[in-house]
């Protein structure tokens, strides 16, 4: 583990106590000068992280250490170096000045540069040394978007992206203020969380390269985008580059349209073809396109997509991997939609365009709300002054979507309870009643006027009870499909095609799928790979029309290249139409869990289906999660 991180952990454990450089040097078996350099480096990453005084060093109690770890320190250093290189793309950076600013030795800096080069190779960029200066080489477009790509990647890998972005903005511009400002103008728009987040991060990165003198005047086609830009430039006396203003406009164009009148589109045949594709999507996923505004907006977006594809111009800038992990069901719908459009319109749709389709569907699709599970609740009181009715009224007001009060009981009747309740709320002290201690119902003690701490206790009880129901439900479904003969450890295939063949063969033999299932799996991979950067692939078909819902799990002996990812765990799925709802219920949470590398690594180490199932259910239900 990195020595700097070890030092930070040591000081955190001794919070409030000052340690001298001599004591720390003895503890870590280094010189006092090395200790001072460690502390300087940490304070470069996060100013005032460690406080120094005549008494020695101590961790700053006002700082949050939850996200500070060795990986984050490396990430912050990487972003610090790249920011400076991007801002000095023509002049370059003096190698020795950079080493001094980071309190790194020349050899450590060179090692760090090698580490960064491995990371940015995927964008065909590299850092090179010429005449004792560092330069970043590559396509200007890729260089300008490198920081945004790194931030998206950092968020996907569970770093604190807000911390990274705030560091870029500096102390004078607050990230929360950019959110508030943007939401002020977006209030009337049909926004979604990811769009707002993406917009604000684009603004933050653009502000980093903004100038104090206006060099161009760009009139934007989006009125909302223009208002946001004007407000920011006026408030902070900074002016965006022309290229960034163009991209803000494009970002709005992808999500919003100033008119939803499809009669303005000239190609009626194209509109008809798009309508046929949407009808097919409706049949497969059960999505209603009766909302004319949504349908018309989507048709306009697809028509624009078609025009871009004809000119071989594609959208970029969004981290489609992040969207795929955050909205897996919507992403699957978008992949199916893209596949149908490719066939019908004779065009190619890349992953970034699929990401925009996902956001479109998520922005405008109005599904019927799924009613929340209401827990059967009894209120038991001594019966003073209509106390039970008062408590019931508060429960109805505060927890109407989660609790259903079926009885208000009075007196010490705990021993008479025969009916099963999910939750018992009582103004009796629970500690006095042995009957309640052995009850299978969860209990919360309250006053006649609920205190904040009691409301929290009720919420915690609701979460715990619903979590139990959720775990019981998913355990029942997963136990039925995760079986010995479909669980293969030390799988020896070398390509994803071989893995897909093995999955299709297993599922065909169990009569879960048709004979052409392998071809359907290949079709889905050709549309967009089902692998994730965390090291898992979840192959399945575009349509959920298998004979039976089933699972095949492959744990390769060696990782298998799958798109741009090497996977160490493969979970092949077949989904029948009748199980579509339960699949959606589990799949969303499953993808959320396996988007974390540590979870994939843990699952890939399980030797049998029983262990795998136990670990998986634990992860799915972790943190009192429920649907």
Coordinates of C-alpha atoms in Angstrom, one line a residue:
X1 CA 0.0 0.0 0.0
X2 CA 1.2 3.5 -0.8
X3 CA 3.2 5.0 2.1
X4 CA 1.3 8.3 1.9
X5 CA -2.0 6.5 2.4
X6 CA -0.6 4.5 5.3
X7 CA 0.5 7.8 6.9
X8 CA -2.9 9.3 6.4
X9 CA -4.6 6.3 8.0
X10 CA -2.2 6.4 10.9
X11 CA -3.0 10.1 11.6
X12 CA -6.7 9.4 11.2
X13 CA -6.5 6.7 13.8
X14 CA -4.8 9.1 16.1
X15 CA -7.2 12.0 15.4
X16 CA -6.7 14.8 18.0
X17 CA -3.2 13.8 19.0
X18 CA -0.2 15.5 17.4
X19 CA 2.6 13.3 16.2
X20 CA 6.1 14.7 15.6
X21 CA 8.0 14.1 12.4
X22 CA 10.5 12.1 14.4
X23 CA 7.8 9.8 15.8
X24 CA 6.3 9.3 12.4
X25 CA 9.7 8.7 10.8
X26 CA 10.4 5.9 13.4
X27 CA 6.9 4.5 12.8
X28 CA 7.4 4.2 9.1
X29 CA 11.1 3.6 9.1
X30 CA 11.9 6.6 6.8
X31 CA 13.6 9.9 7.3
X32 CA 11.9 13.0 8.8
X33 CA 12.4 14.7 5.4
X34 CA 10.5 11.9 3.7
X35 CA 7.6 12.3 6.2
X36 CA 7.5 16.1 5.4
X37 CA 7.3 15.3 1.7
X38 CA 4.5 12.7 2.3
X39 CA 2.5 15.4 4.1
X40 CA 3.2 18.0 1.4
X41 CA 1.9 15.7 -1.3
X42 CA -1.2 14.8 0.6
X43 CA -1.9 18.5 1.2
X44 CA -1.5 19.2 -2.5
X45 CA -4.2 16.6 -3.2
X46 CA -6.5 18.1 -0.5
X47 CA -5.4 21.4 1.1
X48 CA -5.2 21.3 4.9
X49 CA -5.9 17.6 5.0
X50 CA -3.1 17.4 7.6
X51 CA -2.6 20.2 10.1
X52 CA 1.0 21.0 11.2
X53 CA 2.0 23.0 14.2
X54 CA 4.9 23.2 16.7
X55 CA 3.5 20.2 18.4
X56 CA 3.7 18.1 15.2
X57 CA 1.1 16.8 12.7
X58 CA -2.6 15.7 13.1
X59 CA -5.4 14.8 10.7
X60 CA -7.8 17.7 10.1
X61 CA -11.1 16.8 12.0
X62 CA -13.1 19.0 9.6
X63 CA -12.1 16.9 6.6
X64 CA -14.1 13.9 5.3
X65 CA -11.9 10.8 4.9
X66 CA -14.6 8.5 3.6
X67 CA -13.4 8.8 0.0
X68 CA -9.7 9.3 0.6
X69 CA -7.8 6.1 -0.2
X70 CA -4.7 5.2 -2.1
X71 CA -6.6 4.8 -5.4
X72 CA -8.2 8.3 -5.0
X73 CA -4.8 9.9 -4.2
X74 CA -3.4 8.5 -7.5
X75 CA -6.6 9.6 -9.3
X76 CA -6.3 13.2 -7.9
X77 CA -2.6 13.3 -8.9
X78 CA -3.5 12.1 -12.4
X79 CA -6.2 14.7 -12.9
X80 CA -3.9 17.4 -11.5
X81 CA -1.2 16.6 -14.0
X82 CA -3.5 16.2 -17.0
X83 CA -5.3 19.5 -16.2
X84 CA -2.0 21.4 -16.3
X85 CA -1.0 19.6 -19.5
X86 CA -4.3 20.4 -21.2
X87 CA -4.1 24.0 -20.2
X88 CA -0.5 24.2 -21.5
X89 CA -1.0 22.0 -24.6
X90 CA 1.3 24.2 -26.7
X91 CA 3.8 25.4 -24.2
X92 CA 4.2 22.1 -22.3
X93 CA 5.2 21.7 -18.7
X94 CA 8.7 21.8 -17.2
X95 CA 9.4 18.3 -16.0
X96 CA 11.3 19.4 -12.9
X97 CA 8.9 22.2 -11.9
X98 CA 6.1 19.7 -12.0
X99 CA 8.0 17.3 -9.8
X100 CA 8.7 20.1 -7.3
X101 CA 5.0 21.2 -7.3
X102 CA 3.9 17.6 -6.4
X103 CA 6.9 17.0 -4.1
X104 CA 7.8 14.0 -6.1
X105 CA 11.2 12.7 -7.1
X106 CA 12.0 12.8 -10.8
X107 CA 11.9 9.0 -11.0
X108 CA 8.5 8.9 -9.2
X109 CA 7.1 11.5 -11.6
X110 CA 8.3 9.5 -14.6
X111 CA 6.7 6.4 -13.1
X112 CA 3.4 8.4 -12.6
X113 CA 3.5 9.5 -16.2
X114 CA 3.9 5.9 -17.4
X115 CA 0.9 5.0 -15.3
X116 CA -1.2 7.9 -16.8
X117 CA -0.1 7.0 -20.4
X118 CA -1.6 3.5 -19.9
X119 CA -4.9 5.1 -18.9
X120 CA -5.1 7.6 -21.8
X121 CA -4.0 5.2 -24.5
X122 CA -7.7 4.2 -25.0
X123 CA -8.2 7.8 -26.5
X124 CA -5.1 7.6 -28.7
X125 CA -3.3 10.2 -26.5
X126 CA 0.1 10.1 -24.9
X127 CA 2.4 12.2 -22.8
X128 CA 5.8 12.7 -24.2
X129 CA 9.0 14.3 -23.1
X130 CA 10.8 16.8 -25.3
X131 CA 13.7 19.0 -24.1
X132 CA 12.9 18.4 -20.4
X133 CA 9.3 19.3 -21.0
X134 CA 6.1 17.3 -20.9
X135 CA 3.6 17.5 -23.8
X136 CA 0.3 15.8 -24.4
X137 CA 0.1 14.5 -28.0
X138 CA -3.0 13.4 -30.0
X139 CA -6.1 14.6 -31.7
X140 CA -7.2 18.1 -30.4
X141 CA -10.8 16.9 -30.0
X142 CA -9.6 14.0 -27.8
X143 CA -7.4 16.3 -25.7
X144 CA -10.2 18.7 -25.1
X145 CA -12.5 15.9 -24.0
X146 CA -10.0 14.0 -22.0
X147 CA -10.8 15.5 -18.7
X148 CA -14.6 14.9 -19.1
X149 CA -13.9 11.3 -20.0
X150 CA -11.7 10.9 -17.0
X151 CA -14.3 12.3 -14.7
X152 CA -17.0 10.0 -16.1
X153 CA -14.6 7.1 -15.7
X154 CA -13.8 8.1 -12.2
X155 CA -17.4 8.2 -11.3
X156 CA -18.0 4.8 -12.8
X157 CA -15.2 3.4 -10.7
X158 CA -16.8 4.8 -7.6
X159 CA -14.5 7.7 -6.9
X160 CA -16.1 10.8 -5.5
X161 CA -16.6 12.6 -8.8
X162 CA -18.1 15.7 -7.1
X163 CA -14.8 16.1 -5.2
X164 CA -12.8 15.9 -8.4
X165 CA -15.0 18.5 -10.1
X166 CA -14.9 20.9 -7.2
X167 CA -11.1 20.7 -7.3
X168 CA -11.2 21.7 -10.9
X169 CA -13.5 24.6 -10.2
X170 CA -11.3 25.9 -7.3
X171 CA -12.5 27.7 -4.2
X172 CA -14.4 30.6 -5.8
X173 CA -16.9 28.6 -7.8
X174 CA -19.0 26.1 -5.9
X175 CA -20.4 23.0 -7.7
X176 CA -23.7 23.3 -5.8
X177 CA -24.1 26.8 -7.1
X178 CA -23.8 25.5 -10.7
X179 CA -26.4 22.9 -10.0
X180 CA -28.8 25.4 -8.5
X181 CA -28.2 27.9 -11.4
X182 CA -28.8 25.2 -14.0
X183 CA -31.9 23.9 -12.3
X184 CA -33.4 27.4 -12.2
X185 CA -33.5 27.5 -16.0
X186 CA -34.2 23.8 -16.5
X187 CA -37.2 23.8 -14.1
X188 CA -39.7 23.9 -17.0
X189 CA -37.9 21.3 -19.0
X190 CA -38.4 17.5 -18.8
X191 CA -35.0 16.8 -17.2
X192 CA -33.5 13.7 -15.8
X193 CA -30.8 13.4 -13.2
X194 CA -28.1 12.2 -15.6
X195 CA -28.7 15.0 -18.0
X196 CA -28.4 17.7 -15.3
X197 CA -25.2 16.0 -13.9
X198 CA -23.7 15.7 -17.4
X199 CA -24.5 19.3 -18.2
X200 CA -23.0 20.6 -14.9
X201 CA -19.8 18.6 -15.4
X202 CA -19.5 19.9 -18.9
X203 CA -19.8 23.4 -17.6
X204 CA -17.2 22.8 -14.9
X205 CA -14.7 21.4 -17.3
X206 CA -15.4 24.3 -19.8
X207 CA -14.9 26.9 -17.0
X208 CA -11.5 25.4 -16.3
X209 CA -10.4 26.5 -19.8
X210 CA -12.6 29.7 -20.0
X211 CA -10.9 33.1 -20.4
X212 CA -11.4 36.4 -18.7
X213 CA -11.8 38.2 -22.0
X214 CA -14.6 37.4 -24.5
X215 CA -13.0 36.4 -27.8
X216 CA -16.2 35.2 -29.6
X217 CA -19.9 35.7 -29.5
X218 CA -21.8 32.5 -30.2
X219 CA -25.6 32.7 -30.5
X220 CA -27.0 29.4 -29.3
X221 CA -30.1 27.7 -30.9
X222 CA -31.3 26.5 -27.4
X223 CA -32.8 29.4 -25.5
X224 CA -32.4 27.6 -22.2
X225 CA -28.8 26.9 -22.9
X226 CA -28.2 30.5 -23.8
X227 CA -29.7 31.7 -20.5
X228 CA -27.5 29.3 -18.5
X229 CA -24.4 30.4 -20.4
X230 CA -25.2 34.1 -20.1
X231 CA -25.8 33.8 -16.3
X232 CA -22.6 31.9 -15.7
X233 CA -20.5 34.3 -17.8
X234 CA -22.0 37.3 -16.0
X235 CA -21.8 35.9 -12.5
X236 CA -18.1 34.7 -12.8
X237 CA -16.7 37.2 -15.4
X238 CA -15.4 34.2 -17.4
X239 CA -16.1 33.5 -21.0
X240 CA -16.4 30.0 -22.6
X241 CA -14.5 29.0 -25.7
X242 CA -16.5 28.8 -28.9
X243 CA -16.0 25.0 -29.1
X244 CA -17.6 24.5 -25.7
X245 CA -20.6 26.7 -26.5
X246 CA -21.2 24.6 -29.6
X247 CA -21.1 21.4 -27.5
X248 CA -23.6 22.8 -24.9
X249 CA -26.0 23.5 -27.8
X250 CA -25.5 20.0 -29.1
X251 CA -26.1 18.5 -25.6
X252 CA -29.4 20.3 -25.4
X253 CA -30.3 19.4 -29.0
X254 CA -30.0 15.7 -28.2
X255 CA -32.3 15.8 -25.2
X256 CA -34.7 18.7 -26.0
X257 CA -36.4 19.9 -29.1
X258 CA -37.9 23.3 -29.6
X259 CA -40.8 21.9 -31.5
X260 CA -42.5 18.6 -31.4
X261 CA -44.4 19.1 -34.7
X262 CA -43.4 16.2 -36.8
X263 CA -45.3 17.6 -39.8
X264 CA -42.2 19.7 -40.2
X265 CA -40.3 16.6 -41.2
X266 CA -40.4 16.1 -45.0
X267 CA -39.7 12.4 -45.3
X268 CA -43.1 10.8 -44.6
X269 CA -41.8 7.3 -45.5
X270 CA -39.1 7.7 -42.9
X271 CA -41.6 8.7 -40.3
X272 CA -43.7 5.6 -41.2
X273 CA -40.7 3.3 -40.8
X274 CA -39.8 4.8 -37.4
X275 CA -43.4 4.3 -36.4
X276 CA -43.2 0.7 -37.3
X277 CA -40.0 0.3 -35.2
X278 CA -41.7 1.9 -32.2
X279 CA -44.7 -0.5 -32.6
X280 CA -42.3 -3.4 -32.5
X281 CA -40.7 -2.0 -29.4
X282 CA -44.1 -1.7 -27.8
X283 CA -44.9 -5.3 -28.5
X284 CA -41.6 -6.6 -27.1
X285 CA -41.3 -4.4 -24.0
X286 CA -44.9 -3.5 -23.4
X287 CA -44.2 0.2 -23.6
X288 CA -47.1 2.5 -24.4
X289 CA -46.5 5.2 -27.0
X290 CA -49.9 6.7 -26.5
X291 CA -48.2 9.8 -25.1
X292 CA -48.1 11.8 -28.4
X293 CA -45.6 14.4 -27.1
X294 CA -43.1 11.7 -26.2
X295 CA -43.6 9.8 -29.4
X296 CA -43.2 12.9 -31.6
X297 CA -40.1 14.0 -29.7
X298 CA -38.5 10.6 -30.1
X299 CA -39.4 10.5 -33.8
X300 CA -37.7 13.9 -34.3
X301 CA -34.6 12.7 -32.4
X302 CA -34.4 9.6 -34.5
X303 CA -34.9 11.6 -37.7
X304 CA -32.0 13.8 -36.6
X305 CA -30.0 10.7 -35.8
X306 CA -30.7 9.4 -39.3
X307 CA -29.5 12.6 -40.9
X308 CA -26.3 12.5 -38.8
X309 CA -25.7 8.9 -39.7
X310 CA -26.1 9.7 -43.4
X311 CA -23.3 12.3 -43.0
X312 CA -21.2 9.9 -40.8
X313 CA -21.4 12.3 -37.9
X314 CA -22.0 10.7 -34.5
X315 CA -22.6 12.1 -31.0
X316 CA -19.9 11.8 -28.5
X317 CA -19.1 13.1 -25.0
X318 CA -21.3 10.9 -22.9
X319 CA -20.0 8.0 -20.9
X320 CA -22.2 5.3 -22.3
X321 CA -20.7 2.8 -19.9
X322 CA -22.0 4.9 -17.0
X323 CA -25.5 5.1 -18.5
X324 CA -25.5 1.4 -19.2
X325 CA -24.7 0.6 -15.6
X326 CA -27.1 3.3 -14.1
X327 CA -30.1 2.5 -16.3
X328 CA -29.7 -1.1 -17.5
X329 CA -33.3 -1.7 -18.4
X330 CA -33.6 1.6 -20.3
X331 CA -30.3 0.9 -22.0
X332 CA -31.5 -2.6 -23.1
X333 CA -34.6 -1.0 -24.6
X334 CA -32.4 1.6 -26.4
X335 CA -30.2 -1.2 -27.7
X336 CA -33.2 -3.0 -29.1
X337 CA -34.5 0.2 -30.6
X338 CA -31.1 1.0 -32.2
X339 CA -30.9 -2.6 -33.6
X340 CA -34.4 -2.3 -35.2
X341 CA -33.5 1.2 -36.6
X342 CA -30.3 -0.1 -38.1
X343 CA -32.2 -2.8 -40.0
X344 CA -35.1 -0.6 -41.0
X345 CA -33.2 2.5 -42.0
X346 CA -29.9 1.0 -43.2
X347 CA -27.7 3.0 -40.9
X348 CA -25.2 2.3 -38.1
X349 CA -25.8 3.6 -34.6
X350 CA -22.8 3.8 -32.2
X351 CA -22.8 3.3 -28.4
X352 CA -22.9 7.0 -27.7
X353 CA -26.0 7.4 -29.8
X354 CA -27.5 4.5 -27.9
X355 CA -26.7 6.4 -24.7
X356 CA -28.6 9.4 -26.0
X357 CA -31.5 7.2 -26.9
X358 CA -31.5 5.8 -23.4
X359 CA -31.7 9.3 -21.9
X360 CA -34.6 10.1 -24.3
X361 CA -36.6 7.1 -23.3
X362 CA -35.8 7.9 -19.6
X363 CA -36.7 11.6 -20.0
X364 CA -40.1 11.2 -21.6
X365 CA -41.3 7.7 -20.9
X366 CA -44.2 7.9 -18.4
X367 CA -44.8 4.4 -17.0
X368 CA -47.7 3.7 -14.7
X369 CA -46.3 4.1 -11.1
X370 CA -45.8 0.8 -9.4
X371 CA -47.7 0.7 -6.1
X372 CA -45.5 0.4 -3.1
X373 CA -45.9 -2.6 -0.8
X374 CA -47.9 -1.4 2.2
X375 CA -47.0 -3.2 5.4
X376 CA -49.8 -4.5 7.7
X377 CA -49.5 -2.5 10.9
X378 CA -51.1 -2.6 14.3
X379 CA -51.1 0.3 16.8
X380 CA -51.3 -0.7 20.5
X381 CA -51.8 1.9 23.3
X382 CA -53.0 2.0 26.9
X383 CA -56.1 3.7 25.6
X384 CA -55.7 7.1 27.2
X385 CA -57.4 10.2 25.5
X386 CA -57.9 8.6 22.1
X387 CA -54.1 8.1 21.9
X388 CA -54.3 5.3 19.3
X389 CA -56.3 7.4 16.8
X390 CA -53.8 10.3 17.2
X391 CA -50.9 8.0 16.4
X392 CA -52.8 6.4 13.5
X393 CA -53.4 9.8 12.0
X394 CA -49.7 10.7 12.1
X395 CA -48.8 7.3 10.6
X396 CA -51.2 7.9 7.8
X397 CA -49.8 11.4 7.1
X398 CA -46.1 10.4 7.3
X399 CA -46.1 6.8 6.0
X400 CA -49.3 6.5 3.8
X401 CA -47.4 4.8 0.9
X402 CA -45.6 2.3 3.1
X403 CA -47.9 1.4 6.1
X404 CA -51.5 0.2 6.3
X405 CA -52.9 0.4 9.8
X406 CA -55.3 -2.5 10.0
X407 CA -56.1 -2.3 13.8
X408 CA -55.9 0.1 16.7
X409 CA -55.8 -2.0 19.9
X410 CA -56.0 -0.8 23.5
X411 CA -54.8 -2.2 26.8
X412 CA -52.2 -4.8 27.7
X413 CA -53.3 -7.4 25.2
X414 CA -49.9 -8.4 23.8
X415 CA -50.4 -12.0 25.0
X416 CA -53.7 -12.2 23.1
X417 CA -52.3 -11.3 19.7
X418 CA -53.0 -14.0 17.2
X419 CA -52.9 -12.2 13.9
X420 CA -49.6 -11.7 12.0
X421 CA -48.6 -8.1 11.6
X422 CA -45.6 -6.8 9.7
X423 CA -45.1 -4.0 12.2
X424 CA -46.4 -3.2 15.7
X425 CA -46.3 0.5 16.8
X426 CA -46.9 0.9 20.5
X427 CA -46.8 3.6 23.2
X428 CA -46.1 0.9 25.8
X429 CA -42.4 0.4 26.7
X430 CA -41.5 -2.7 24.7
X431 CA -38.9 -3.7 27.3
X432 CA -41.7 -4.5 29.7
X433 CA -43.4 -7.1 27.5
X434 CA -41.8 -10.5 27.0
X435 CA -44.4 -11.4 24.5
X436 CA -43.2 -8.8 22.1
X437 CA -39.6 -10.0 22.4
X438 CA -40.5 -13.3 20.9
X439 CA -43.0 -11.9 18.3
X440 CA -42.1 -12.3 14.6
X441 CA -43.4 -8.8 14.0
X442 CA -41.1 -5.8 14.2
X443 CA -41.9 -3.3 16.9
X444 CA -41.3 0.4 17.5
X445 CA -42.1 2.3 20.7
X446 CA -43.4 5.8 20.3
X447 CA -45.0 8.7 22.1
X448 CA -48.5 10.0 21.3
X449 CA -46.8 12.8 19.3
X450 CA -44.1 11.1 17.2
X451 CA -40.6 12.4 17.9
X452 CA -38.1 12.7 15.0
X453 CA -36.1 9.9 16.4
X454 CA -39.2 7.7 16.5
X455 CA -40.0 8.6 12.9
X456 CA -36.5 7.5 11.9
X457 CA -37.0 4.3 13.9
X458 CA -40.2 3.6 11.9
X459 CA -38.4 4.3 8.6
X460 CA -35.6 1.9 9.6
X461 CA -38.2 -0.8 10.5
X462 CA -40.0 -0.3 7.1
X463 CA -36.7 -0.7 5.3
X464 CA -35.8 -3.8 7.2
X465 CA -39.2 -5.4 6.7
X466 CA -39.3 -4.6 3.0
X467 CA -35.7 -5.8 2.6
X468 CA -36.7 -9.1 4.1
X469 CA -39.6 -9.5 1.7
X470 CA -37.3 -8.5 -1.2
X471 CA -34.6 -11.1 -0.2
X472 CA -37.2 -13.8 0.2
X473 CA -38.6 -13.0 -3.3
X474 CA -35.3 -12.9 -5.1
X475 CA -34.0 -16.0 -3.2
X476 CA -37.0 -17.9 -4.5
X477 CA -36.5 -16.9 -8.1
X478 CA -32.7 -17.2 -8.1
X479 CA -32.6 -20.6 -6.4
X480 CA -34.8 -21.9 -9.2
X481 CA -32.4 -20.9 -12.0
X482 CA -28.9 -21.1 -10.5
X483 CA -28.1 -24.8 -10.6
X484 CA -25.1 -27.1 -10.4
X485 CA -25.1 -28.2 -14.1
X486 CA -25.3 -24.5 -15.3
X487 CA -22.4 -23.4 -13.0
X488 CA -19.0 -23.9 -14.6
X489 CA -15.8 -22.9 -12.8
X490 CA -12.3 -22.9 -14.5
X491 CA -14.0 -22.4 -17.9
X492 CA -11.3 -22.8 -20.6
X493 CA -12.7 -20.8 -23.5
X494 CA -10.6 -18.0 -24.9
X495 CA -13.1 -15.8 -26.8
X496 CA -16.5 -14.3 -26.1
X497 CA -17.9 -16.2 -29.1
X498 CA -16.8 -19.5 -27.5
X499 CA -18.5 -18.4 -24.2
X500 CA -21.7 -17.5 -26.0
X501 CA -21.7 -20.9 -27.8
X502 CA -21.2 -22.7 -24.4
X503 CA -24.1 -20.7 -22.9
X504 CA -26.4 -21.3 -25.9
X505 CA -25.6 -25.1 -25.8
X506 CA -26.4 -25.3 -22.1
X507 CA -29.7 -23.4 -22.4
X508 CA -30.7 -25.4 -25.5
X509 CA -30.1 -28.7 -23.8
X510 CA -32.3 -27.6 -20.9
X511 CA -35.0 -26.7 -23.4
X512 CA -35.0 -23.1 -22.3
X513 CA -34.3 -21.5 -25.7
X514 CA -34.7 -22.2 -29.4
X515 CA -32.0 -23.6 -31.7
X516 CA -31.0 -20.2 -33.0
X517 CA -30.2 -18.7 -29.6
X518 CA -26.5 -18.4 -30.3
X519 CA -27.3 -16.3 -33.3
X520 CA -29.5 -14.1 -31.2
X521 CA -26.8 -13.7 -28.6
X522 CA -24.3 -12.6 -31.3
X523 CA -26.8 -10.1 -32.7
X524 CA -27.1 -8.5 -29.2
X525 CA -23.3 -8.3 -28.9
X526 CA -23.0 -6.8 -32.3
X527 CA -25.5 -4.1 -31.3
X528 CA -23.6 -3.2 -28.1
X529 CA -21.3 -5.4 -26.0
X530 CA -22.9 -6.8 -22.8
X531 CA -19.6 -6.5 -20.9
X532 CA -18.9 -3.9 -18.1
X533 CA -15.6 -2.3 -17.0
X534 CA -15.9 -4.1 -13.7
X535 CA -15.0 -7.4 -15.4
X536 CA -18.4 -9.0 -16.0
X537 CA -20.4 -9.8 -19.1
X538 CA -24.2 -10.4 -19.0
X539 CA -25.0 -11.9 -22.4
X540 CA -28.7 -12.0 -23.3
X541 CA -30.8 -11.4 -26.4
X542 CA -32.5 -8.3 -27.7
X543 CA -36.0 -9.7 -27.2
X544 CA -37.2 -11.4 -24.1
X545 CA -39.0 -14.3 -25.8
X546 CA -37.2 -17.4 -24.5
X547 CA -39.1 -20.6 -23.7
X548 CA -38.0 -20.5 -20.1
X549 CA -36.1 -18.1 -17.8
X550 CA -32.7 -19.6 -17.1
X551 CA -29.1 -18.8 -16.2
X552 CA -25.7 -20.1 -17.1
X553 CA -22.7 -18.9 -15.1
X554 CA -19.1 -19.3 -16.4
X555 CA -16.1 -18.4 -14.3
X556 CA -13.1 -18.4 -16.8
X557 CA -9.8 -19.9 -15.8
X558 CA -8.3 -16.8 -17.5
X559 CA -10.0 -13.5 -18.2
X560 CA -11.7 -13.3 -21.7
X561 CA -11.5 -10.2 -24.0
X562 CA -15.0 -8.9 -24.4
X563 CA -15.2 -5.7 -26.4
X564 CA -12.8 -3.3 -24.7
X565 CA -13.0 -5.2 -21.4
X566 CA -11.5 -8.3 -20.0
X567 CA -14.1 -10.3 -18.1
X568 CA -13.6 -12.7 -15.3
X569 CA -17.3 -13.6 -14.7
X570 CA -20.0 -14.4 -17.3
X571 CA -23.7 -14.6 -16.4
X572 CA -25.7 -15.7 -19.5
X573 CA -29.5 -15.2 -19.4
X574 CA -32.6 -16.3 -21.1
X575 CA -35.8 -14.5 -20.2
X576 CA -39.3 -15.6 -21.0
X577 CA -42.0 -13.1 -21.7
X578 CA -44.0 -14.1 -18.6
X579 CA -41.0 -13.4 -16.3
X580 CA -40.3 -10.0 -17.8
X581 CA -41.4 -8.0 -14.7
X582 CA -39.4 -10.1 -12.2
X583 CA -36.4 -9.9 -14.5
X584 CA -36.6 -6.1 -14.6
X585 CA -36.9 -6.1 -10.8
X586 CA -33.8 -8.1 -10.3
X587 CA -31.7 -7.0 -13.3
X588 CA -31.6 -3.3 -12.3
X589 CA -30.2 -4.1 -8.8
X590 CA -27.9 -6.9 -10.2
X591 CA -26.2 -4.5 -12.6
X592 CA -25.8 -1.9 -9.9
X593 CA -24.0 -4.5 -7.7
X594 CA -21.8 -6.0 -10.4
X595 CA -20.7 -2.6 -11.7
X596 CA -18.3 -2.7 -8.7
X597 CA -15.1 -4.5 -9.4
X598 CA -14.7 -5.8 -5.9
X599 CA -18.1 -7.5 -6.1
X600 CA -17.3 -9.1 -9.4
X601 CA -14.0 -10.3 -8.0
X602 CA -15.7 -11.8 -5.0
X603 CA -18.4 -13.6 -7.0
X604 CA -15.8 -15.0 -9.4
X605 CA -14.0 -16.7 -6.6
X606 CA -17.0 -18.8 -5.6
X607 CA -16.5 -22.5 -6.2
X608 CA -20.0 -23.8 -6.3
X609 CA -23.5 -22.4 -7.0
X610 CA -24.6 -22.5 -3.4
X611 CA -21.7 -20.2 -2.4
X612 CA -22.3 -18.0 -5.4
X613 CA -26.0 -17.7 -4.6
X614 CA -25.4 -16.9 -1.0
X615 CA -22.9 -14.1 -1.9
X616 CA -25.1 -12.7 -4.6
X617 CA -28.2 -12.5 -2.4
X618 CA -26.2 -10.8 0.3
X619 CA -24.9 -8.2 -2.2
X620 CA -28.4 -7.6 -3.7
X621 CA -29.9 -7.0 -0.2
X622 CA -27.0 -5.1 1.3
X623 CA -27.9 -1.8 3.0
X624 CA -31.5 -2.9 3.6
X625 CA -32.2 -2.5 -0.2
X626 CA -35.7 -3.3 -1.5
X627 CA -37.8 -2.7 -4.6

